[in-house]
PDB file of C-alpha atoms and ligand atoms in Angstrom:
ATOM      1  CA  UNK A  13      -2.319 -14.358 -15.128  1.00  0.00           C
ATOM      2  CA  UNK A  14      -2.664 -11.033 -13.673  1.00  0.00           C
ATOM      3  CA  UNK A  15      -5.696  -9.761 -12.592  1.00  0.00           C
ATOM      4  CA  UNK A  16      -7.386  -6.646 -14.493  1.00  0.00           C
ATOM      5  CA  UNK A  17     -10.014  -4.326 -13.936  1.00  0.00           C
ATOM      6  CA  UNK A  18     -12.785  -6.583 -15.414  1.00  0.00           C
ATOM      7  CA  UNK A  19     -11.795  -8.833 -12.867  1.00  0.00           C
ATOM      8  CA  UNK A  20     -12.269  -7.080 -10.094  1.00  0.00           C
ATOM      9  CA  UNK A  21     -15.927  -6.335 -11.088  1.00  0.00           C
ATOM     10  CA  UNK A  22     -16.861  -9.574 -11.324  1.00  0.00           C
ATOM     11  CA  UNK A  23     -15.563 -10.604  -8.479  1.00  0.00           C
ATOM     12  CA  UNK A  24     -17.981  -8.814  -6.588  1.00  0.00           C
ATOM     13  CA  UNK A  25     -20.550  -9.814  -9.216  1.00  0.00           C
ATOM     14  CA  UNK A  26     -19.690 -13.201  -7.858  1.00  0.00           C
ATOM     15  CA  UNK A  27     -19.143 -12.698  -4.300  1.00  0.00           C
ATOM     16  CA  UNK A  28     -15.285 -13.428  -4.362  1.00  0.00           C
ATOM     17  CA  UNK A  29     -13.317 -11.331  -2.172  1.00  0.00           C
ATOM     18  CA  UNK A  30     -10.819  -9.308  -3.122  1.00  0.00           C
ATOM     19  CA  UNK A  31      -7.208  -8.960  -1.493  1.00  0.00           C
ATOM     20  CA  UNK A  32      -5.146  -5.848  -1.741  1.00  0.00           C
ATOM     21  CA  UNK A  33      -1.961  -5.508   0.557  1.00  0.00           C
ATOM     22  CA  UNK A  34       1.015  -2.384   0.128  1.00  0.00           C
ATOM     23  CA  UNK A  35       4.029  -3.070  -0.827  1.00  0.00           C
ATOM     24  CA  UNK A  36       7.082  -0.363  -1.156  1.00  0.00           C
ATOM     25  CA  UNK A  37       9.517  -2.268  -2.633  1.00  0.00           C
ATOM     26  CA  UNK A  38      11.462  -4.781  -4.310  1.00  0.00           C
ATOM     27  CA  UNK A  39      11.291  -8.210  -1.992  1.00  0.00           C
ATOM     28  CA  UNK A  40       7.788  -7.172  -0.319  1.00  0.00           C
ATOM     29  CA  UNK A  41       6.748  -7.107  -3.651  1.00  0.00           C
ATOM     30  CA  UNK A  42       7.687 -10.463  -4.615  1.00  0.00           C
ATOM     31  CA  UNK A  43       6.357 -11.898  -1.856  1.00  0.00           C
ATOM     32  CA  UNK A  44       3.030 -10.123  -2.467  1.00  0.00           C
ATOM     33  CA  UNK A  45       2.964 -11.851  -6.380  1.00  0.00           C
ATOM     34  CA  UNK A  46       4.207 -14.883  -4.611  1.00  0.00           C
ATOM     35  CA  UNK A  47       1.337 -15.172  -2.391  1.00  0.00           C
ATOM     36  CA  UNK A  48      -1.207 -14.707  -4.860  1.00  0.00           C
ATOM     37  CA  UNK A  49      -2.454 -11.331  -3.898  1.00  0.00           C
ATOM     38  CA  UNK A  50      -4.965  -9.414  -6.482  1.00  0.00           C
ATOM     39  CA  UNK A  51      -4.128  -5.848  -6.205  1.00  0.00           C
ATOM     40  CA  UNK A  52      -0.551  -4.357  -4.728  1.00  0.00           C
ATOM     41  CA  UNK A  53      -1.179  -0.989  -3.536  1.00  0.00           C
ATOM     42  CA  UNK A  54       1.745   1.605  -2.804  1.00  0.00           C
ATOM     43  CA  UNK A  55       0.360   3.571  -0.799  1.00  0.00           C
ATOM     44  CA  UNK A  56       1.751   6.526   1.044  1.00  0.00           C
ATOM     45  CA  UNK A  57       1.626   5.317   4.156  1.00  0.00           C
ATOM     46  CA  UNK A  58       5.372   4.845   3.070  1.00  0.00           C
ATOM     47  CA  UNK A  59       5.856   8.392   4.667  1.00  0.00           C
ATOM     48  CA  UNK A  60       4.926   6.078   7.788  1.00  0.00           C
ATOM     49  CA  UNK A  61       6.611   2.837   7.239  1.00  0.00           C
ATOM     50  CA  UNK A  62       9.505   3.241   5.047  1.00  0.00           C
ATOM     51  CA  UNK A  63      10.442   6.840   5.433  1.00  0.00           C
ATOM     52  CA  UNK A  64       9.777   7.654   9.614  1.00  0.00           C
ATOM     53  CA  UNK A  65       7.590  10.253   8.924  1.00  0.00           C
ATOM     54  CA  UNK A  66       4.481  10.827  11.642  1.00  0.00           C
ATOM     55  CA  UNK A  67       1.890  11.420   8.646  1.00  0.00           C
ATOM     56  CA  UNK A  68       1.563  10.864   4.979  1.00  0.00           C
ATOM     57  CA  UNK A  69       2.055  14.788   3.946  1.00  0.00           C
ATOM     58  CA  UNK A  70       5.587  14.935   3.216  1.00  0.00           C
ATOM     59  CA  UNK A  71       5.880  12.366   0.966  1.00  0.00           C
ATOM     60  CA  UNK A  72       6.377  13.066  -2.627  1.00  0.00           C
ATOM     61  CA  UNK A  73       5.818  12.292  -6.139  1.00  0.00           C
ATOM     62  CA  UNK A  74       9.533  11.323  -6.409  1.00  0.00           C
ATOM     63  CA  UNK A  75       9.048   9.188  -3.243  1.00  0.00           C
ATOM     64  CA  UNK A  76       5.968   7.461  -5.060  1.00  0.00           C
ATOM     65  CA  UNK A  77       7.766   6.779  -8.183  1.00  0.00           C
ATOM     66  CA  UNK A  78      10.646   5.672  -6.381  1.00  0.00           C
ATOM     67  CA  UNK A  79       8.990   3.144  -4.886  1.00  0.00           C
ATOM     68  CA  UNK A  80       6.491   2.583  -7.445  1.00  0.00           C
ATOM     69  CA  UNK A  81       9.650   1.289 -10.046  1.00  0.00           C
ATOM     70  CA  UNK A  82      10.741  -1.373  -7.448  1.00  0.00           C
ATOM     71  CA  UNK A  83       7.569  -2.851  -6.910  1.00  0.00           C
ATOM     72  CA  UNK A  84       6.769  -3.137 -10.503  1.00  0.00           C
ATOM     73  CA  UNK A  85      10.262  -4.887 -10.971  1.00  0.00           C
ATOM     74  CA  UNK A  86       8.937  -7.352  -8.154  1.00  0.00           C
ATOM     75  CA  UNK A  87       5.753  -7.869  -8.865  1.00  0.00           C
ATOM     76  CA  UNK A  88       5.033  -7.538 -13.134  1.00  0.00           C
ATOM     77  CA  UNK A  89       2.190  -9.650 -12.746  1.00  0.00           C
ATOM     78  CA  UNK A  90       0.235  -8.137 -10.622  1.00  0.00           C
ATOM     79  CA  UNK A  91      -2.052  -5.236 -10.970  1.00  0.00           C
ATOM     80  CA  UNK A  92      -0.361  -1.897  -8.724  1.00  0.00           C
ATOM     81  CA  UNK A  93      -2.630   1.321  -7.787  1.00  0.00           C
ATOM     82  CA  UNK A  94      -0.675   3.881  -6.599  1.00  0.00           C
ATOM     83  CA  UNK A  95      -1.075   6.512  -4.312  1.00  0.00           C
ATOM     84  CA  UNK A  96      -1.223  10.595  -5.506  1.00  0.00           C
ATOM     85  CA  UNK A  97       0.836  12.153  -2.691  1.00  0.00           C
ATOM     86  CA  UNK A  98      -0.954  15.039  -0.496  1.00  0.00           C
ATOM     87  CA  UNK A  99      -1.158  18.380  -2.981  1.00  0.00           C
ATOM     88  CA  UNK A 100      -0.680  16.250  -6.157  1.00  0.00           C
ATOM     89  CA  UNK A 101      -3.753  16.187  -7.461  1.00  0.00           C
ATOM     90  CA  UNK A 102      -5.445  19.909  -5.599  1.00  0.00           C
ATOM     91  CA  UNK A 103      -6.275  21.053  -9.198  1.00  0.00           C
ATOM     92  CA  UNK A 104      -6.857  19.311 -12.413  1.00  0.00           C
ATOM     93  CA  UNK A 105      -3.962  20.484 -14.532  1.00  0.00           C
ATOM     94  CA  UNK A 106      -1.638  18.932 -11.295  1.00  0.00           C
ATOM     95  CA  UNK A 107      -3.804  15.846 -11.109  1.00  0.00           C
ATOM     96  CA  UNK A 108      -3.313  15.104 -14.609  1.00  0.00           C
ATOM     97  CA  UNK A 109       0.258  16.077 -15.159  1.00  0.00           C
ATOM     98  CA  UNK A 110       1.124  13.650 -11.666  1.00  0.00           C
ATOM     99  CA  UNK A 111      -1.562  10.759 -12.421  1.00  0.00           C
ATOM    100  CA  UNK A 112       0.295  10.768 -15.589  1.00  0.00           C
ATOM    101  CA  UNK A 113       3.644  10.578 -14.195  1.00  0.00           C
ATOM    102  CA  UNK A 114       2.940   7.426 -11.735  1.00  0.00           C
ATOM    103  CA  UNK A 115       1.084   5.669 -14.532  1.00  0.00           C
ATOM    104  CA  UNK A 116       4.189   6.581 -17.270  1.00  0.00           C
ATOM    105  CA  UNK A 117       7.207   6.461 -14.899  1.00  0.00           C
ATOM    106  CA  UNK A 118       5.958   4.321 -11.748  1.00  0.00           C
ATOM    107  CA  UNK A 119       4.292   1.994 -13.921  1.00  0.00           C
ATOM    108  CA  UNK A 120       0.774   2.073 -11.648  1.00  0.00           C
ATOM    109  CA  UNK A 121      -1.953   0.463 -13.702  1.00  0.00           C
ATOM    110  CA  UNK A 122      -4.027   2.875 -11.501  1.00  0.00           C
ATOM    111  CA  UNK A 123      -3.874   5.507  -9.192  1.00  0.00           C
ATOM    112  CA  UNK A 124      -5.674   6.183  -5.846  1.00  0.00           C
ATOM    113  CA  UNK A 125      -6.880   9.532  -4.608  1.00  0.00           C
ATOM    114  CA  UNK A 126      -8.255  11.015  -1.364  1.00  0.00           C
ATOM    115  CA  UNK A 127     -11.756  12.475  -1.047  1.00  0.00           C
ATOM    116  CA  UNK A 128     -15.252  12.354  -1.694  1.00  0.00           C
ATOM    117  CA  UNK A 129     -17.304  14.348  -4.135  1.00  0.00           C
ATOM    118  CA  UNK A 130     -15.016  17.259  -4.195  1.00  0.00           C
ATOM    119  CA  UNK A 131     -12.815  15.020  -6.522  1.00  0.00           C
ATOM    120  CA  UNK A 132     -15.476  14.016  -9.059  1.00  0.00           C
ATOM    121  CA  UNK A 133     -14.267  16.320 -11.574  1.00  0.00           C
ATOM    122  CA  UNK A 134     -11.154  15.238 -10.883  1.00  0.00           C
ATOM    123  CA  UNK A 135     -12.065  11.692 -11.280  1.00  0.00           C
ATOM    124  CA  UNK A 136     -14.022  12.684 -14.648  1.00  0.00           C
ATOM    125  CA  UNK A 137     -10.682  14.013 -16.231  1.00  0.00           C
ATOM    126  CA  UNK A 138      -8.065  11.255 -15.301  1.00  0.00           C
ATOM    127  CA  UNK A 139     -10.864   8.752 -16.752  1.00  0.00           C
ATOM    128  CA  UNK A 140     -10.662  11.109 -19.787  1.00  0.00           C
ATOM    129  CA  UNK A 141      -7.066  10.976 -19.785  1.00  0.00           C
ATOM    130  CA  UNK A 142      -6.877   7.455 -19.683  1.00  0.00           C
ATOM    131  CA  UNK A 143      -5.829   6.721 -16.469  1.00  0.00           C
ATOM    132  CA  UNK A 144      -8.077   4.350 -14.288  1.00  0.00           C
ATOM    133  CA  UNK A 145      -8.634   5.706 -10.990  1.00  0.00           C
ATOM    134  CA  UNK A 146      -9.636   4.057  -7.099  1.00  0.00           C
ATOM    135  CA  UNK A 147     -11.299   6.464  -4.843  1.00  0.00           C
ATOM    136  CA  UNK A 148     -10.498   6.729  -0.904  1.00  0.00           C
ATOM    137  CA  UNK A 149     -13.342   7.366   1.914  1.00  0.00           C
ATOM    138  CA  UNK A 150     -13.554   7.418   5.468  1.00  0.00           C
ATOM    139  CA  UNK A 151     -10.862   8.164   7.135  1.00  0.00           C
ATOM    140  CA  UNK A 152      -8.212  10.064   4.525  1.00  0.00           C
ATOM    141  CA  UNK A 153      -4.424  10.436   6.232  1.00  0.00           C
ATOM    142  CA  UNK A 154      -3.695  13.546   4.184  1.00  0.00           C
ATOM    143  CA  UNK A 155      -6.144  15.303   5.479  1.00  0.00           C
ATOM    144  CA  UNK A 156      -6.568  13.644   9.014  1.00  0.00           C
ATOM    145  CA  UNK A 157      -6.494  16.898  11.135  1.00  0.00           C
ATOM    146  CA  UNK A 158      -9.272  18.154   9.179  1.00  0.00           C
ATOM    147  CA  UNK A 159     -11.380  14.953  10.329  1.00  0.00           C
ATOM    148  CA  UNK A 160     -10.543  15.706  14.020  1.00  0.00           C
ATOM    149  CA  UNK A 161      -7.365  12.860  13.714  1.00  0.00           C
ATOM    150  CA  UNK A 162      -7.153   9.663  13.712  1.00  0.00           C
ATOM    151  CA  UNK A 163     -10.755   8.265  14.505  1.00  0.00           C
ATOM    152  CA  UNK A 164     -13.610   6.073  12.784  1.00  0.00           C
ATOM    153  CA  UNK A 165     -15.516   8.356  10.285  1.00  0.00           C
ATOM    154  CA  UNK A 166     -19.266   7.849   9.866  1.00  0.00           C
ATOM    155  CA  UNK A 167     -20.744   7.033  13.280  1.00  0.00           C
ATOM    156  CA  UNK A 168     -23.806   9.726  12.802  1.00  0.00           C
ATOM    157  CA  UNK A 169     -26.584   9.702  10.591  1.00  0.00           C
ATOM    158  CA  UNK A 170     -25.275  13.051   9.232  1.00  0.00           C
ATOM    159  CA  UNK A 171     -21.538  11.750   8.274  1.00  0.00           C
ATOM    160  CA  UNK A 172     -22.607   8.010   7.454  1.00  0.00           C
ATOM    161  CA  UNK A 173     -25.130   9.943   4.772  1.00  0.00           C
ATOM    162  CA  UNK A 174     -21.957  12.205   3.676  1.00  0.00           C
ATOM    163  CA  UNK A 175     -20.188   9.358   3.084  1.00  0.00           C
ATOM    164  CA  UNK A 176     -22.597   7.216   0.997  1.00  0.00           C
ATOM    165  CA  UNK A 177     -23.325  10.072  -1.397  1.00  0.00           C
ATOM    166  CA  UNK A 178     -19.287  11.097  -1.505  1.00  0.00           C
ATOM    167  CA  UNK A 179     -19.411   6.989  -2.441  1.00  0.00           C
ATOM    168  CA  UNK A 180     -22.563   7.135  -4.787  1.00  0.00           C
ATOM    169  CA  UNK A 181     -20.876  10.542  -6.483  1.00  0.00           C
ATOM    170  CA  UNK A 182     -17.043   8.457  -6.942  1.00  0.00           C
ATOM    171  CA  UNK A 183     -18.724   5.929  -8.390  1.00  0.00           C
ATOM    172  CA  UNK A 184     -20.664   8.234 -11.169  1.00  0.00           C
ATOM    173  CA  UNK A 185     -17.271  10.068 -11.561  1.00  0.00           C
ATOM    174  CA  UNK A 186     -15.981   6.586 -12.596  1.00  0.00           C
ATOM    175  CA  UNK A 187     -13.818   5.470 -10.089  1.00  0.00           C
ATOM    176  CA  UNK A 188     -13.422   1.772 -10.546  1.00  0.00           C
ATOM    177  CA  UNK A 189     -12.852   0.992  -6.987  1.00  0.00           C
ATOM    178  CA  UNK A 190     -13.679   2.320  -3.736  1.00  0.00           C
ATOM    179  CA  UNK A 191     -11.181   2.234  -0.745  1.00  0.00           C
ATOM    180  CA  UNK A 192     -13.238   2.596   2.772  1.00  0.00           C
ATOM    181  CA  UNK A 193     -11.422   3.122   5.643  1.00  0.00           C
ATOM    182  CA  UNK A 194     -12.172   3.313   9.684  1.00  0.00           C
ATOM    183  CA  UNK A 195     -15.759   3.405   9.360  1.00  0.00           C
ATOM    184  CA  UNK A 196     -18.784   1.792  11.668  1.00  0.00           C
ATOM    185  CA  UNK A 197     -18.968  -1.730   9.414  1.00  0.00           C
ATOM    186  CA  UNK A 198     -23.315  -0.894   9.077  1.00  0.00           C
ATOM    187  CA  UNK A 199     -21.874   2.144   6.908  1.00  0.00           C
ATOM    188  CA  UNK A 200     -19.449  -0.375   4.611  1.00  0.00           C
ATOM    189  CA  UNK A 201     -21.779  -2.690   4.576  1.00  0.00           C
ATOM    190  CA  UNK A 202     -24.629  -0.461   3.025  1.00  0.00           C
ATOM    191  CA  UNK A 203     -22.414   1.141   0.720  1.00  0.00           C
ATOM    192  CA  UNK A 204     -20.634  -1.970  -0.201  1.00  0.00           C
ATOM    193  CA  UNK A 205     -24.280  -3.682  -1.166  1.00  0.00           C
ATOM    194  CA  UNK A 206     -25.090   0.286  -2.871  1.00  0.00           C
ATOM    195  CA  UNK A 207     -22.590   0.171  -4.943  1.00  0.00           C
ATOM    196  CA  UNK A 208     -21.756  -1.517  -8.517  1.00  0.00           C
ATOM    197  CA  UNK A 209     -17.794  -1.306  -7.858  1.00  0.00           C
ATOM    198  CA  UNK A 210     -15.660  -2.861  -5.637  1.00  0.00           C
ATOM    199  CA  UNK A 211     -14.972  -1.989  -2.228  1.00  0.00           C
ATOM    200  CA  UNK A 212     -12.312  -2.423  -0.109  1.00  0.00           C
ATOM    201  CA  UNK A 213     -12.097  -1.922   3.482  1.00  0.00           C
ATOM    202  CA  UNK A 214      -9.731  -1.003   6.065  1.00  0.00           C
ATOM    203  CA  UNK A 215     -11.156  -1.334   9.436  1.00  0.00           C
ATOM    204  CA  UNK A 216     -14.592  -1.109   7.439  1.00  0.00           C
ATOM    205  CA  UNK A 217     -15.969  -4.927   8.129  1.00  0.00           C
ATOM    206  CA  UNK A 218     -15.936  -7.813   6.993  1.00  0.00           C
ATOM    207  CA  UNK A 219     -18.982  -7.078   4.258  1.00  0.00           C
ATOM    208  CA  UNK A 220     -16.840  -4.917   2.244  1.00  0.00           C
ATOM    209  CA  UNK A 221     -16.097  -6.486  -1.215  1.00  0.00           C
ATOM    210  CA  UNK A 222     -12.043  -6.959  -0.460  1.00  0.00           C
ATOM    211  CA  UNK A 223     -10.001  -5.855   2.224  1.00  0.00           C
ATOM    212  CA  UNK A 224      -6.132  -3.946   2.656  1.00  0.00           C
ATOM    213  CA  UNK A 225      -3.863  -3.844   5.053  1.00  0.00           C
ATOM    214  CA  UNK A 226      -0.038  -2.483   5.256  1.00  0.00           C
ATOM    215  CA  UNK A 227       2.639  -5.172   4.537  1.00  0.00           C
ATOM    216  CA  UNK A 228       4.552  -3.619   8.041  1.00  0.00           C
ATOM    217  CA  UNK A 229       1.285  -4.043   9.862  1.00  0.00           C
ATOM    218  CA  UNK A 230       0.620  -7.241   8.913  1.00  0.00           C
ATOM    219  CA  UNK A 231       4.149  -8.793   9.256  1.00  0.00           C
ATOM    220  CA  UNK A 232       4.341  -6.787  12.868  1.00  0.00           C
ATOM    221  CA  UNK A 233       7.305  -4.895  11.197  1.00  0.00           C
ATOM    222  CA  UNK A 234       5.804  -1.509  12.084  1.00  0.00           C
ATOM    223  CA  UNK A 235       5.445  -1.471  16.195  1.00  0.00           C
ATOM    224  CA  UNK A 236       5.231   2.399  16.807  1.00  0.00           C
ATOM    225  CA  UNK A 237       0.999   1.336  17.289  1.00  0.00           C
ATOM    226  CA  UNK A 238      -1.171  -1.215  16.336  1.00  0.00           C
ATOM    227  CA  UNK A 239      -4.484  -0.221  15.346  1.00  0.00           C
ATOM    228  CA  UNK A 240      -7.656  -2.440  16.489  1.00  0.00           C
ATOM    229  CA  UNK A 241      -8.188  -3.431  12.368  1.00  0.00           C
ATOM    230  CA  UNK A 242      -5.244  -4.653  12.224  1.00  0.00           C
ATOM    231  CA  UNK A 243      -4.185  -8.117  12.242  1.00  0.00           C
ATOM    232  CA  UNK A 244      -0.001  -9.352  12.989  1.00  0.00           C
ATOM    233  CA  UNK A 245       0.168 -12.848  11.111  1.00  0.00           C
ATOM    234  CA  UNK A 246       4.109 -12.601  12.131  1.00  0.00           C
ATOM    235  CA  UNK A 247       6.119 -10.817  14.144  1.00  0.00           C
ATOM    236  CA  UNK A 248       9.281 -10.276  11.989  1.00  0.00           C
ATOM    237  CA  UNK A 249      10.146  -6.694  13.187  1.00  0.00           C
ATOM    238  CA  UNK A 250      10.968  -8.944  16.764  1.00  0.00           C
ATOM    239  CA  UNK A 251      12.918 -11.599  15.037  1.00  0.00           C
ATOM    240  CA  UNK A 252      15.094  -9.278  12.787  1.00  0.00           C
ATOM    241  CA  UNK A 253      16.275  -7.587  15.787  1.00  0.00           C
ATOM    242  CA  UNK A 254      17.074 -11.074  17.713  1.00  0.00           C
ATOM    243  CA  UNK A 255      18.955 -12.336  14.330  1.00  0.00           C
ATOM    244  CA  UNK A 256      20.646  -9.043  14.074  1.00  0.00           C
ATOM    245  CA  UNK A 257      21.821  -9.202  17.776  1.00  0.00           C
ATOM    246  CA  UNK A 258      23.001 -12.413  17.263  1.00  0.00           C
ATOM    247  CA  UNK A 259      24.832 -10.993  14.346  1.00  0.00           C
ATOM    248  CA  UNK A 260      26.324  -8.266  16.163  1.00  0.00           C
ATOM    249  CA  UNK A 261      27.422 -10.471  19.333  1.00  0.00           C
ATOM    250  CA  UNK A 262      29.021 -13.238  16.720  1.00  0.00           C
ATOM    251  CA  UNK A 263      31.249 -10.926  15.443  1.00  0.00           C
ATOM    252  CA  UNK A 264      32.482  -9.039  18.811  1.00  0.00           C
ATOM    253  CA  UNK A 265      33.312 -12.567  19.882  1.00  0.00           C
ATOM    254  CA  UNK A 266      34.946 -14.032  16.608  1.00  0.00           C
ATOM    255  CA  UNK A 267      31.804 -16.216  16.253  1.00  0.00           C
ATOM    256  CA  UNK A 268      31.358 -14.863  12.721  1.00  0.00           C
ATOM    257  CA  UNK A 269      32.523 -16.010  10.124  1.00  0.00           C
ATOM    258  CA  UNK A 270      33.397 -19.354  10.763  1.00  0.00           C
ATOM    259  CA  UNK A 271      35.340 -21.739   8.025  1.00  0.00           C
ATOM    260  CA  UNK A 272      31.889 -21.974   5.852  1.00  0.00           C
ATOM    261  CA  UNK A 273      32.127 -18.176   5.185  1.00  0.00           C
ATOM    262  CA  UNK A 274      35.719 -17.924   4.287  1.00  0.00           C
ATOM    263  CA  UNK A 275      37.773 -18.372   0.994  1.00  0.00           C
ATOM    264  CA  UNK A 276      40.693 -20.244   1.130  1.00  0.00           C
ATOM    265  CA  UNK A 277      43.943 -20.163  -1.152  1.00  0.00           C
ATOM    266  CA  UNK A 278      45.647 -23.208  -1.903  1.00  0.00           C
ATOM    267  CA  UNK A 279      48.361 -24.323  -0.511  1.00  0.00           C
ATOM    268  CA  UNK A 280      50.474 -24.152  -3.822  1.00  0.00           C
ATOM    269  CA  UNK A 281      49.781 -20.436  -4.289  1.00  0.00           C
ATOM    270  CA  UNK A 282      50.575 -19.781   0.089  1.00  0.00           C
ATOM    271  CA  UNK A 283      53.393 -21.619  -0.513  1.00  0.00           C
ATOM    272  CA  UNK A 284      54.660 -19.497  -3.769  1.00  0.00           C
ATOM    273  CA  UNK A 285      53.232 -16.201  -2.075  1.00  0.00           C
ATOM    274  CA  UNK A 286      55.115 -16.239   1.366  1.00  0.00           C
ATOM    275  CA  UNK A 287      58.113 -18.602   0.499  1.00  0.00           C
ATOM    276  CA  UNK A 288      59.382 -16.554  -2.862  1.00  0.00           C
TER     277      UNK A 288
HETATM  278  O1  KIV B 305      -1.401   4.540   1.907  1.00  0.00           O
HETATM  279  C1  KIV B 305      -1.981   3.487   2.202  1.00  0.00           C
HETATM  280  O2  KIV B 305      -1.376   2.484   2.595  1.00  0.00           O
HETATM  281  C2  KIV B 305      -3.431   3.447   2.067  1.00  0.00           C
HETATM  282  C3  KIV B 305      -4.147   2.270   2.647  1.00  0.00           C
HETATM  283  C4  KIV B 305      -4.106   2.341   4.121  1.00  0.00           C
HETATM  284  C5  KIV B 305      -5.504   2.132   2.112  1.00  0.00           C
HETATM  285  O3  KIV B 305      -4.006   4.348   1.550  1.00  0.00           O
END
């Protein structure tokens, strides 16, 4: 039965973890349903993964429907947050008119936004609107250069404090969940115990309420860098290129296709065909 917002709460009423993985498309998100996991996220890091890009700021709101439709075809049971693409949400009237789109045309049962208290208001009206919404702290991709790049968030008093009242103030807006991502795992820890939502970490620790990784990270699909959170429980990217050299050599050598891949005529119709 899929899993609904409810849910989620008590799951961290009762100490159950929580499991959120991306997923961009069609067969990922199958496998994702397949494997039992609560919440699929598509997430921009499809600018990354799926699209080649070196950040999340191209990618657009037709990319994140786009994607949005396939994994909902793939994955109907499960519950799908998905991203609002850099400068889709910078004022309220965009926020709403784009929250609405994923939720009407992607089919997201929620969507996910970047940014602390600056985005309360913005929280405020989606949950007016209708339209449940997941907050995202720590370390934000779409606005990574303002944070100094790619590095853990939070490890002084001042910015650990920034980020448990950007946390405390998400949570008043009415965010229902509360991504946390590349921060010391003291700083998820207190705001993970702080809070009355879930939390879900990304190189946070181990104390935060759930945890997500990318579906290319995780598979080792993506190999352009591995980041210390992350954990490879496969290495497909290596064996799809060792299956598809195989593929390649079969067929410069007449390896491929063999009898089992061929359609044959009968002999009545060969016989009619060449000897009329
Ligand atoms: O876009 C994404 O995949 C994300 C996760 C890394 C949390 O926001």
């Amino acid at each position: 039965m899929k899993k609904m917002i409810p849910d989620f709460i008590k799951a961290k009423e009762n100490g159950e973890k929580i499991t959120m993985l991306t997923a961009y498309d069609y067969p990922a998100a199958r496998q994702a349903e397949e494997a039992g996991i609560d919440i699929i996220l598509v997430g921009d890091s499809l600018g990354n993964v799926i699209l080649g890009y070196d950040s999340t700021v191209p990618v657009t709101m037709e990319n994140m429907i786009y994607h949005a439709k396939a994994v909902k075809r793939g994955a109907p049971q499960t519950f799908t947050v998905v991203d609002l693409p850099f400068m889709s949400y910078s004022t309220l009237e965009l926020a709403l008119h784009n929250a609405g789109r994923l939720v009407q045309e992607g089919g997201a049962d929620a969507v996910k936004l970047e940014g602390g208290e600056a985005f309360a208001d913005t929280v405020k009206a989606l949950n007016k609107a209708g339209i449940p919404v997941v907050g995202h702290i720590g370390l934000t991709p779409q606005t990574a250069t303002q944070l100094g790049g790619f590095k853990v968030q939070g490890r002084d008093i001042e910015s650990a404090r920034r980020l448990y009242n950007d946390a405390k103030a998400l949570q008043e807006a009415g965010v229902f969940m509360l991504v946390l991502e590349l921060i010391p795992r003291q700083v998820g820890e207190h705001i993970s115990k702080e809070l009355r939502i879930p939390t879900i970490g990304i190189g946070a620790g181990s104390e935060c309420d759930g945890q997500v990784l990318v579906y290319h990270d995780i598979l080792g699909i993506y190999d352009r860098f591995k980041p210390k959170f992350v954990k490879q429980y496969a290495q497909i990217g290596a064996q799809a290129v060792k299956a598809i050299k195989e593929y390649n050599k079969e067929v410069k050598t007449g390896g491929f296709p063999a009898s089992e891949h061929t359609f044959n005529l009968s002999d009545e119709v060969i016989n009619k065909l060449y000897n009329n």
